[in-house]
C-alpha cells in the first residue's frame, strides 16, 4: 500500500474473510464454477462468474438452480462440485501475501481476530490447518448463518462472540459482497486486492500485501471514531 501514511489504526477486533482475502483460492473457485456450468452445457459469462465471489455456494446454486433443468437438486450440484474439486489441473490454493505476518502482529498486539467465511466449516478448517493458521478466536462459517454475504449476519455474529461493538471492528475483505456485508454491520473495512472502484470507495484503504497494512492498535474508548479518521487516508490501488 504505497503512498499511504503510517498513521496507526485502532480496532477492538479484526475480522477476516477467507477466500481471496487470506487465501488465494479465487482462481480455483472460479474454475470449479466454470466446470460445473460447462458440464451441464450452460454458458457462464465472465461478469456473472465474478459476481459469485464472496458468496455462499449454496446461495449461488439456489439462485441459478432453474438453469440446470428439471430433476436436479441443490444436493446434486453440490455433489458435482465435490467431484470436480478432486479433478486434476485445478489452481493450487496458497496463503495470500503478508497474511501470516499481519495475523501474528495482531496476536502480538492482543487484538482478537475472527474468520467470517462464506465457506463451510470443513472447508475453512481444512485450509487453515493445511496452511498452519491457528490465530483465530472464533470462526463464523456458512453453517452458522441464515443469510450469507452481502447480508451482515456473519460479521454481527462474530462481533457478538468476541464481545465487541461492530463499530469498533475492522474487517478485511476482497469482494463486493463481503465489503457490503462489513459496511452494513457498521464496521470499517480494508479491501484486499482489487474489489473494483465502487467497492473500494466504501473502504479505508486497499492493500495488495497484507503486511503493508498500517499498524493496528487495541481500541480504547471510541475506537471506531479513530479508525474513521484514518479513512481519509488516500487509497492506493496499484500493484506492489
PDB file of C-alpha atoms in Angstrom:
ATOM      1  CA  UNK A   1       0.000   0.000   0.000  1.00  0.00           C
ATOM      2  CA  UNK A   2       2.499   2.610  -1.178  1.00  0.00           C
ATOM      3  CA  UNK A   3       1.937   6.317  -0.695  1.00  0.00           C
ATOM      4  CA  UNK A   4      -0.260   5.875   2.382  1.00  0.00           C
ATOM      5  CA  UNK A   5       0.560   7.401   5.741  1.00  0.00           C
ATOM      6  CA  UNK A   6       1.730   5.089   8.503  1.00  0.00           C
ATOM      7  CA  UNK A   7      -0.714   6.621  10.995  1.00  0.00           C
ATOM      8  CA  UNK A   8      -1.809   3.703  13.200  1.00  0.00           C
ATOM      9  CA  UNK A   9      -5.371   2.429  13.136  1.00  0.00           C
ATOM     10  CA  UNK A  10      -7.270   1.289  16.209  1.00  0.00           C
ATOM     11  CA  UNK A  11      -9.757  -1.550  16.492  1.00  0.00           C
ATOM     12  CA  UNK A  12     -11.336  -3.719  19.178  1.00  0.00           C
ATOM     13  CA  UNK A  13     -11.208  -6.736  16.838  1.00  0.00           C
ATOM     14  CA  UNK A  14     -10.052  -7.683  13.357  1.00  0.00           C
ATOM     15  CA  UNK A  15     -12.387  -9.800  11.231  1.00  0.00           C
ATOM     16  CA  UNK A  16     -11.201 -11.615   8.133  1.00  0.00           C
ATOM     17  CA  UNK A  17     -12.852 -13.113   5.100  1.00  0.00           C
ATOM     18  CA  UNK A  18     -11.108 -16.297   3.897  1.00  0.00           C
ATOM     19  CA  UNK A  19     -11.312 -16.791   0.123  1.00  0.00           C
ATOM     20  CA  UNK A  20      -9.464 -14.086  -1.780  1.00  0.00           C
ATOM     21  CA  UNK A  21      -8.518 -12.298   1.450  1.00  0.00           C
ATOM     22  CA  UNK A  22      -6.387 -14.729   3.471  1.00  0.00           C
ATOM     23  CA  UNK A  23      -6.034 -17.463   0.867  1.00  0.00           C
ATOM     24  CA  UNK A  24      -5.597 -17.168  -2.880  1.00  0.00           C
ATOM     25  CA  UNK A  25      -8.459 -19.502  -3.764  1.00  0.00           C
ATOM     26  CA  UNK A  26     -10.489 -17.483  -6.249  1.00  0.00           C
ATOM     27  CA  UNK A  27      -8.795 -18.931  -9.375  1.00  0.00           C
ATOM     28  CA  UNK A  28      -9.622 -22.449  -8.171  1.00  0.00           C
ATOM     29  CA  UNK A  29     -13.159 -21.490  -7.144  1.00  0.00           C
ATOM     30  CA  UNK A  30     -13.866 -19.828 -10.480  1.00  0.00           C
ATOM     31  CA  UNK A  31     -12.525 -22.822 -12.386  1.00  0.00           C
ATOM     32  CA  UNK A  32     -14.818 -25.118 -10.377  1.00  0.00           C
ATOM     33  CA  UNK A  33     -17.845 -22.981 -11.240  1.00  0.00           C
ATOM     34  CA  UNK A  34     -16.806 -22.943 -14.910  1.00  0.00           C
ATOM     35  CA  UNK A  35     -16.531 -26.730 -14.963  1.00  0.00           C
ATOM     36  CA  UNK A  36     -19.863 -27.190 -13.203  1.00  0.00           C
ATOM     37  CA  UNK A  37     -21.762 -24.986 -15.646  1.00  0.00           C
ATOM     38  CA  UNK A  38     -19.899 -26.428 -18.645  1.00  0.00           C
ATOM     39  CA  UNK A  39     -20.731 -29.976 -17.531  1.00  0.00           C
ATOM     40  CA  UNK A  40     -24.389 -29.042 -17.913  1.00  0.00           C
ATOM     41  CA  UNK A  41     -23.863 -27.148 -21.201  1.00  0.00           C
ATOM     42  CA  UNK A  42     -24.667 -23.772 -19.626  1.00  0.00           C
ATOM     43  CA  UNK A  43     -22.894 -20.634 -20.811  1.00  0.00           C
ATOM     44  CA  UNK A  44     -21.297 -18.677 -17.975  1.00  0.00           C
ATOM     45  CA  UNK A  45     -20.415 -15.059 -18.770  1.00  0.00           C
ATOM     46  CA  UNK A  46     -17.297 -13.641 -17.052  1.00  0.00           C
ATOM     47  CA  UNK A  47     -19.301 -10.900 -15.341  1.00  0.00           C
ATOM     48  CA  UNK A  48     -21.718 -13.447 -13.897  1.00  0.00           C
ATOM     49  CA  UNK A  49     -18.847 -15.640 -12.720  1.00  0.00           C
ATOM     50  CA  UNK A  50     -17.243 -12.649 -10.998  1.00  0.00           C
ATOM     51  CA  UNK A  51     -20.493 -11.965  -9.137  1.00  0.00           C
ATOM     52  CA  UNK A  52     -20.175 -15.314  -7.330  1.00  0.00           C
ATOM     53  CA  UNK A  53     -17.170 -14.032  -5.367  1.00  0.00           C
ATOM     54  CA  UNK A  54     -17.616 -13.782  -1.617  1.00  0.00           C
ATOM     55  CA  UNK A  55     -20.997 -15.531  -1.615  1.00  0.00           C
ATOM     56  CA  UNK A  56     -22.018 -18.866  -0.167  1.00  0.00           C
ATOM     57  CA  UNK A  57     -22.021 -21.673  -2.700  1.00  0.00           C
ATOM     58  CA  UNK A  58     -25.485 -22.666  -1.519  1.00  0.00           C
ATOM     59  CA  UNK A  59     -26.796 -19.197  -2.355  1.00  0.00           C
ATOM     60  CA  UNK A  60     -25.241 -19.251  -5.831  1.00  0.00           C
ATOM     61  CA  UNK A  61     -26.683 -22.702  -6.530  1.00  0.00           C
ATOM     62  CA  UNK A  62     -30.140 -21.710  -5.290  1.00  0.00           C
ATOM     63  CA  UNK A  63     -30.103 -18.585  -7.460  1.00  0.00           C
ATOM     64  CA  UNK A  64     -29.190 -20.483 -10.629  1.00  0.00           C
ATOM     65  CA  UNK A  65     -30.807 -23.865  -9.981  1.00  0.00           C
ATOM     66  CA  UNK A  66     -33.504 -23.182 -12.592  1.00  0.00           C
ATOM     67  CA  UNK A  67     -30.838 -23.006 -15.299  1.00  0.00           C
ATOM     68  CA  UNK A  68     -29.812 -26.639 -14.750  1.00  0.00           C
ATOM     69  CA  UNK A  69     -33.103 -28.100 -15.865  1.00  0.00           C
ATOM     70  CA  UNK A  70     -35.703 -30.266 -14.132  1.00  0.00           C
ATOM     71  CA  UNK A  71     -34.792 -33.129 -11.871  1.00  0.00           C
ATOM     72  CA  UNK A  72     -31.594 -31.679 -10.430  1.00  0.00           C
ATOM     73  CA  UNK A  73     -31.463 -30.675  -6.767  1.00  0.00           C
ATOM     74  CA  UNK A  74     -29.022 -28.440  -4.862  1.00  0.00           C
ATOM     75  CA  UNK A  75     -27.559 -31.606  -3.333  1.00  0.00           C
ATOM     76  CA  UNK A  76     -26.899 -32.954  -6.830  1.00  0.00           C
ATOM     77  CA  UNK A  77     -24.977 -29.829  -7.805  1.00  0.00           C
ATOM     78  CA  UNK A  78     -23.028 -29.755  -4.545  1.00  0.00           C
ATOM     79  CA  UNK A  79     -22.047 -33.376  -5.203  1.00  0.00           C
ATOM     80  CA  UNK A  80     -20.920 -32.361  -8.693  1.00  0.00           C
ATOM     81  CA  UNK A  81     -18.743 -29.605  -7.201  1.00  0.00           C
ATOM     82  CA  UNK A  82     -17.136 -32.025  -4.740  1.00  0.00           C
ATOM     83  CA  UNK A  83     -16.388 -34.432  -7.587  1.00  0.00           C
ATOM     84  CA  UNK A  84     -14.948 -31.661  -9.735  1.00  0.00           C
ATOM     85  CA  UNK A  85     -12.784 -30.489  -6.813  1.00  0.00           C
ATOM     86  CA  UNK A  86     -10.974 -33.842  -6.986  1.00  0.00           C
ATOM     87  CA  UNK A  87     -10.045 -33.425 -10.659  1.00  0.00           C
ATOM     88  CA  UNK A  88      -6.538 -32.582 -11.797  1.00  0.00           C
ATOM     89  CA  UNK A  89      -5.401 -29.308 -13.306  1.00  0.00           C
ATOM     90  CA  UNK A  90      -7.087 -27.020 -10.792  1.00  0.00           C
ATOM     91  CA  UNK A  91      -5.185 -23.966  -9.494  1.00  0.00           C
ATOM     92  CA  UNK A  92      -3.478 -24.509  -6.136  1.00  0.00           C
ATOM     93  CA  UNK A  93      -4.727 -22.661  -3.052  1.00  0.00           C
ATOM     94  CA  UNK A  94      -1.996 -20.614  -1.359  1.00  0.00           C
ATOM     95  CA  UNK A  95      -1.786 -18.165   1.517  1.00  0.00           C
ATOM     96  CA  UNK A  96      -2.112 -14.530   0.437  1.00  0.00           C
ATOM     97  CA  UNK A  97       0.938 -12.316   0.669  1.00  0.00           C
ATOM     98  CA  UNK A  98       1.552 -10.953   4.144  1.00  0.00           C
ATOM     99  CA  UNK A  99      -1.296 -12.900   5.772  1.00  0.00           C
ATOM    100  CA  UNK A 100       0.831 -14.711   8.332  1.00  0.00           C
ATOM    101  CA  UNK A 101       2.747 -11.529   9.160  1.00  0.00           C
ATOM    102  CA  UNK A 102      -0.404  -9.484   9.771  1.00  0.00           C
ATOM    103  CA  UNK A 103      -2.108 -12.174  11.845  1.00  0.00           C
ATOM    104  CA  UNK A 104       0.995 -12.531  14.012  1.00  0.00           C
ATOM    105  CA  UNK A 105       1.169  -8.763  14.531  1.00  0.00           C
ATOM    106  CA  UNK A 106      -2.460  -8.694  15.636  1.00  0.00           C
ATOM    107  CA  UNK A 107      -1.928 -11.566  18.047  1.00  0.00           C
ATOM    108  CA  UNK A 108       1.153  -9.871  19.498  1.00  0.00           C
ATOM    109  CA  UNK A 109      -0.856  -6.651  19.921  1.00  0.00           C
ATOM    110  CA  UNK A 110      -3.574  -8.507  21.829  1.00  0.00           C
ATOM    111  CA  UNK A 111      -6.276  -7.796  19.255  1.00  0.00           C
ATOM    112  CA  UNK A 112      -8.814 -10.641  18.960  1.00  0.00           C
ATOM    113  CA  UNK A 113      -9.476 -11.972  15.475  1.00  0.00           C
ATOM    114  CA  UNK A 114     -12.317 -13.855  13.826  1.00  0.00           C
ATOM    115  CA  UNK A 115     -12.766 -15.569  10.493  1.00  0.00           C
ATOM    116  CA  UNK A 116     -16.052 -14.846   8.711  1.00  0.00           C
ATOM    117  CA  UNK A 117     -16.283 -17.000   5.604  1.00  0.00           C
ATOM    118  CA  UNK A 118     -18.924 -17.961   3.077  1.00  0.00           C
ATOM    119  CA  UNK A 119     -17.399 -21.441   3.034  1.00  0.00           C
ATOM    120  CA  UNK A 120     -18.429 -24.297   5.291  1.00  0.00           C
ATOM    121  CA  UNK A 121     -16.641 -25.295   8.495  1.00  0.00           C
ATOM    122  CA  UNK A 122     -14.982 -28.352   6.949  1.00  0.00           C
ATOM    123  CA  UNK A 123     -13.689 -26.290   4.036  1.00  0.00           C
ATOM    124  CA  UNK A 124     -12.373 -23.496   6.279  1.00  0.00           C
ATOM    125  CA  UNK A 125     -10.660 -25.735   8.820  1.00  0.00           C
ATOM    126  CA  UNK A 126      -9.099 -27.827   6.043  1.00  0.00           C
ATOM    127  CA  UNK A 127      -7.339 -24.820   4.516  1.00  0.00           C
ATOM    128  CA  UNK A 128      -6.435 -23.191   7.842  1.00  0.00           C
ATOM    129  CA  UNK A 129      -4.900 -26.430   9.096  1.00  0.00           C
ATOM    130  CA  UNK A 130      -3.094 -27.145   5.842  1.00  0.00           C
ATOM    131  CA  UNK A 131      -1.590 -23.647   5.809  1.00  0.00           C
ATOM    132  CA  UNK A 132      -0.758 -23.580   9.521  1.00  0.00           C
ATOM    133  CA  UNK A 133      -3.096 -20.746  10.535  1.00  0.00           C
ATOM    134  CA  UNK A 134      -4.321 -21.022  14.136  1.00  0.00           C
ATOM    135  CA  UNK A 135      -4.708 -17.364  15.099  1.00  0.00           C
ATOM    136  CA  UNK A 136      -8.493 -17.018  15.260  1.00  0.00           C
ATOM    137  CA  UNK A 137     -10.530 -16.657  18.435  1.00  0.00           C
ATOM    138  CA  UNK A 138     -13.680 -17.778  16.616  1.00  0.00           C
ATOM    139  CA  UNK A 139     -14.768 -18.993  13.189  1.00  0.00           C
ATOM    140  CA  UNK A 140     -18.080 -17.993  11.593  1.00  0.00           C
ATOM    141  CA  UNK A 141     -18.861 -20.116   8.542  1.00  0.00           C
ATOM    142  CA  UNK A 142     -21.734 -20.650   6.142  1.00  0.00           C
ATOM    143  CA  UNK A 143     -23.018 -23.268   8.578  1.00  0.00           C
ATOM    144  CA  UNK A 144     -23.564 -20.618  11.281  1.00  0.00           C
ATOM    145  CA  UNK A 145     -25.745 -18.117   9.443  1.00  0.00           C
ATOM    146  CA  UNK A 146     -29.126 -17.996   7.796  1.00  0.00           C
ATOM    147  CA  UNK A 147     -28.206 -15.209   5.376  1.00  0.00           C
ATOM    148  CA  UNK A 148     -24.875 -15.075   3.568  1.00  0.00           C
ATOM    149  CA  UNK A 149     -22.925 -12.039   2.395  1.00  0.00           C
ATOM    150  CA  UNK A 150     -23.805  -9.293   1.431  1.00  0.00           C
ATOM    151  CA  UNK A 151     -26.032  -9.683   4.495  1.00  0.00           C
ATOM    152  CA  UNK A 152     -24.085  -8.583   7.622  1.00  0.00           C
ATOM    153  CA  UNK A 153     -25.263 -11.528   9.754  1.00  0.00           C
ATOM    154  CA  UNK A 154     -21.864 -13.253   9.793  1.00  0.00           C
ATOM    155  CA  UNK A 155     -19.946 -10.163  10.872  1.00  0.00           C
ATOM    156  CA  UNK A 156     -22.521  -9.285  13.513  1.00  0.00           C
ATOM    157  CA  UNK A 157     -22.321 -12.829  14.896  1.00  0.00           C
ATOM    158  CA  UNK A 158     -18.523 -12.669  15.044  1.00  0.00           C
ATOM    159  CA  UNK A 159     -18.676  -9.413  16.977  1.00  0.00           C
ATOM    160  CA  UNK A 160     -21.183 -10.886  19.433  1.00  0.00           C
ATOM    161  CA  UNK A 161     -18.917 -13.863  20.012  1.00  0.00           C
ATOM    162  CA  UNK A 162     -15.950 -11.577  20.597  1.00  0.00           C
ATOM    163  CA  UNK A 163     -17.973  -9.212  22.775  1.00  0.00           C
ATOM    164  CA  UNK A 164     -17.160  -6.111  20.727  1.00  0.00           C
ATOM    165  CA  UNK A 165     -19.242  -3.348  19.185  1.00  0.00           C
ATOM    166  CA  UNK A 166     -19.243  -3.842  15.375  1.00  0.00           C
ATOM    167  CA  UNK A 167     -18.494  -0.143  15.037  1.00  0.00           C
ATOM    168  CA  UNK A 168     -15.154  -0.829  16.736  1.00  0.00           C
ATOM    169  CA  UNK A 169     -14.249  -3.710  14.432  1.00  0.00           C
ATOM    170  CA  UNK A 170     -12.001  -3.639  11.381  1.00  0.00           C
ATOM    171  CA  UNK A 171     -12.841  -6.033   8.549  1.00  0.00           C
ATOM    172  CA  UNK A 172     -10.565  -7.319   5.781  1.00  0.00           C
ATOM    173  CA  UNK A 173     -12.458  -8.259   2.602  1.00  0.00           C
ATOM    174  CA  UNK A 174     -11.780  -8.734  -1.111  1.00  0.00           C
ATOM    175  CA  UNK A 175     -15.223  -8.980  -2.719  1.00  0.00           C
ATOM    176  CA  UNK A 176     -18.057  -6.551  -3.316  1.00  0.00           C
ATOM    177  CA  UNK A 177     -20.472  -8.785  -1.401  1.00  0.00           C
ATOM    178  CA  UNK A 178     -18.087  -9.020   1.533  1.00  0.00           C
ATOM    179  CA  UNK A 179     -17.413  -5.303   1.673  1.00  0.00           C
ATOM    180  CA  UNK A 180     -21.140  -4.618   1.582  1.00  0.00           C
ATOM    181  CA  UNK A 181     -21.639  -7.059   4.468  1.00  0.00           C
ATOM    182  CA  UNK A 182     -18.887  -5.429   6.502  1.00  0.00           C
ATOM    183  CA  UNK A 183     -20.191  -1.921   5.982  1.00  0.00           C
ATOM    184  CA  UNK A 184     -23.780  -2.995   6.712  1.00  0.00           C
ATOM    185  CA  UNK A 185     -22.598  -4.354  10.065  1.00  0.00           C
ATOM    186  CA  UNK A 186     -21.217  -0.936  10.987  1.00  0.00           C
ATOM    187  CA  UNK A 187     -17.560  -1.990  10.807  1.00  0.00           C
ATOM    188  CA  UNK A 188     -14.776  -0.206   8.995  1.00  0.00           C
ATOM    189  CA  UNK A 189     -13.212  -2.176   6.156  1.00  0.00           C
ATOM    190  CA  UNK A 190      -9.885  -2.575   4.391  1.00  0.00           C
ATOM    191  CA  UNK A 191     -10.064  -4.035   0.897  1.00  0.00           C
ATOM    192  CA  UNK A 192      -7.603  -6.695  -0.210  1.00  0.00           C
ATOM    193  CA  UNK A 193      -6.620  -6.918  -3.864  1.00  0.00           C
ATOM    194  CA  UNK A 194      -8.806  -5.158  -6.416  1.00  0.00           C
ATOM    195  CA  UNK A 195     -12.501  -5.186  -5.475  1.00  0.00           C
ATOM    196  CA  UNK A 196     -13.396  -2.547  -8.072  1.00  0.00           C
ATOM    197  CA  UNK A 197     -13.750   1.228  -7.738  1.00  0.00           C
ATOM    198  CA  UNK A 198     -17.259   1.275  -6.292  1.00  0.00           C
ATOM    199  CA  UNK A 199     -16.498  -1.275  -3.576  1.00  0.00           C
ATOM    200  CA  UNK A 200     -13.093   0.265  -2.820  1.00  0.00           C
ATOM    201  CA  UNK A 201     -14.763   3.616  -2.233  1.00  0.00           C
ATOM    202  CA  UNK A 202     -16.531   2.054   0.769  1.00  0.00           C
ATOM    203  CA  UNK A 203     -13.244   1.079   2.436  1.00  0.00           C
ATOM    204  CA  UNK A 204     -10.483   2.810   4.379  1.00  0.00           C
ATOM    205  CA  UNK A 205      -7.790   1.613   2.003  1.00  0.00           C
ATOM    206  CA  UNK A 206      -6.816  -1.063  -0.499  1.00  0.00           C
ATOM    207  CA  UNK A 207      -3.826  -3.326   0.162  1.00  0.00           C
ATOM    208  CA  UNK A 208      -2.278  -5.918  -2.123  1.00  0.00           C
ATOM    209  CA  UNK A 209       0.082  -7.290   0.512  1.00  0.00           C
ATOM    210  CA  UNK A 210      -1.469  -7.723   3.965  1.00  0.00           C
ATOM    211  CA  UNK A 211       1.902  -6.999   5.555  1.00  0.00           C
ATOM    212  CA  UNK A 212       1.558  -3.428   4.243  1.00  0.00           C
ATOM    213  CA  UNK A 213      -1.482  -2.796   6.466  1.00  0.00           C
ATOM    214  CA  UNK A 214      -0.745   0.128   8.832  1.00  0.00           C
ATOM    215  CA  UNK A 215      -0.161  -0.697  12.483  1.00  0.00           C
ATOM    216  CA  UNK A 216      -3.381  -1.629  14.271  1.00  0.00           C
ATOM    217  CA  UNK A 217      -3.576  -0.852  17.988  1.00  0.00           C
ATOM    218  CA  UNK A 218      -6.131  -2.116  20.510  1.00  0.00           C
ATOM    219  CA  UNK A 219      -9.107   0.213  20.756  1.00  0.00           C
ATOM    220  CA  UNK A 220      -9.594   2.295  23.864  1.00  0.00           C
ATOM    221  CA  UNK A 221     -12.869   4.188  24.182  1.00  0.00           C
ATOM    222  CA  UNK A 222     -14.304   5.437  20.883  1.00  0.00           C
ATOM    223  CA  UNK A 223     -12.067   3.301  18.688  1.00  0.00           C
ATOM    224  CA  UNK A 224     -14.306   3.393  15.632  1.00  0.00           C
ATOM    225  CA  UNK A 225     -14.029   7.176  15.515  1.00  0.00           C
ATOM    226  CA  UNK A 226     -10.248   6.815  15.466  1.00  0.00           C
ATOM    227  CA  UNK A 227     -10.447   4.308  12.599  1.00  0.00           C
ATOM    228  CA  UNK A 228     -12.827   6.569  10.722  1.00  0.00           C
ATOM    229  CA  UNK A 229     -10.290   9.394  10.870  1.00  0.00           C
ATOM    230  CA  UNK A 230      -7.788   7.099   9.162  1.00  0.00           C
ATOM    231  CA  UNK A 231     -10.392   6.553   6.472  1.00  0.00           C
ATOM    232  CA  UNK A 232      -9.393   9.864   4.952  1.00  0.00           C
ATOM    233  CA  UNK A 233      -6.067   8.325   4.010  1.00  0.00           C
ATOM    234  CA  UNK A 234      -5.558   8.109   0.245  1.00  0.00           C
ATOM    235  CA  UNK A 235      -6.259   4.674  -1.224  1.00  0.00           C
ATOM    236  CA  UNK A 236      -3.620   3.045  -3.369  1.00  0.00           C
ATOM    237  CA  UNK A 237      -4.858   0.567  -5.957  1.00  0.00           C
ATOM    238  CA  UNK A 238      -1.553  -0.069  -7.711  1.00  0.00           C
ATOM    239  CA  UNK A 239       0.158  -3.435  -7.645  1.00  0.00           C
ATOM    240  CA  UNK A 240       3.192  -3.825  -5.409  1.00  0.00           C
TER     241      UNK A 240
END
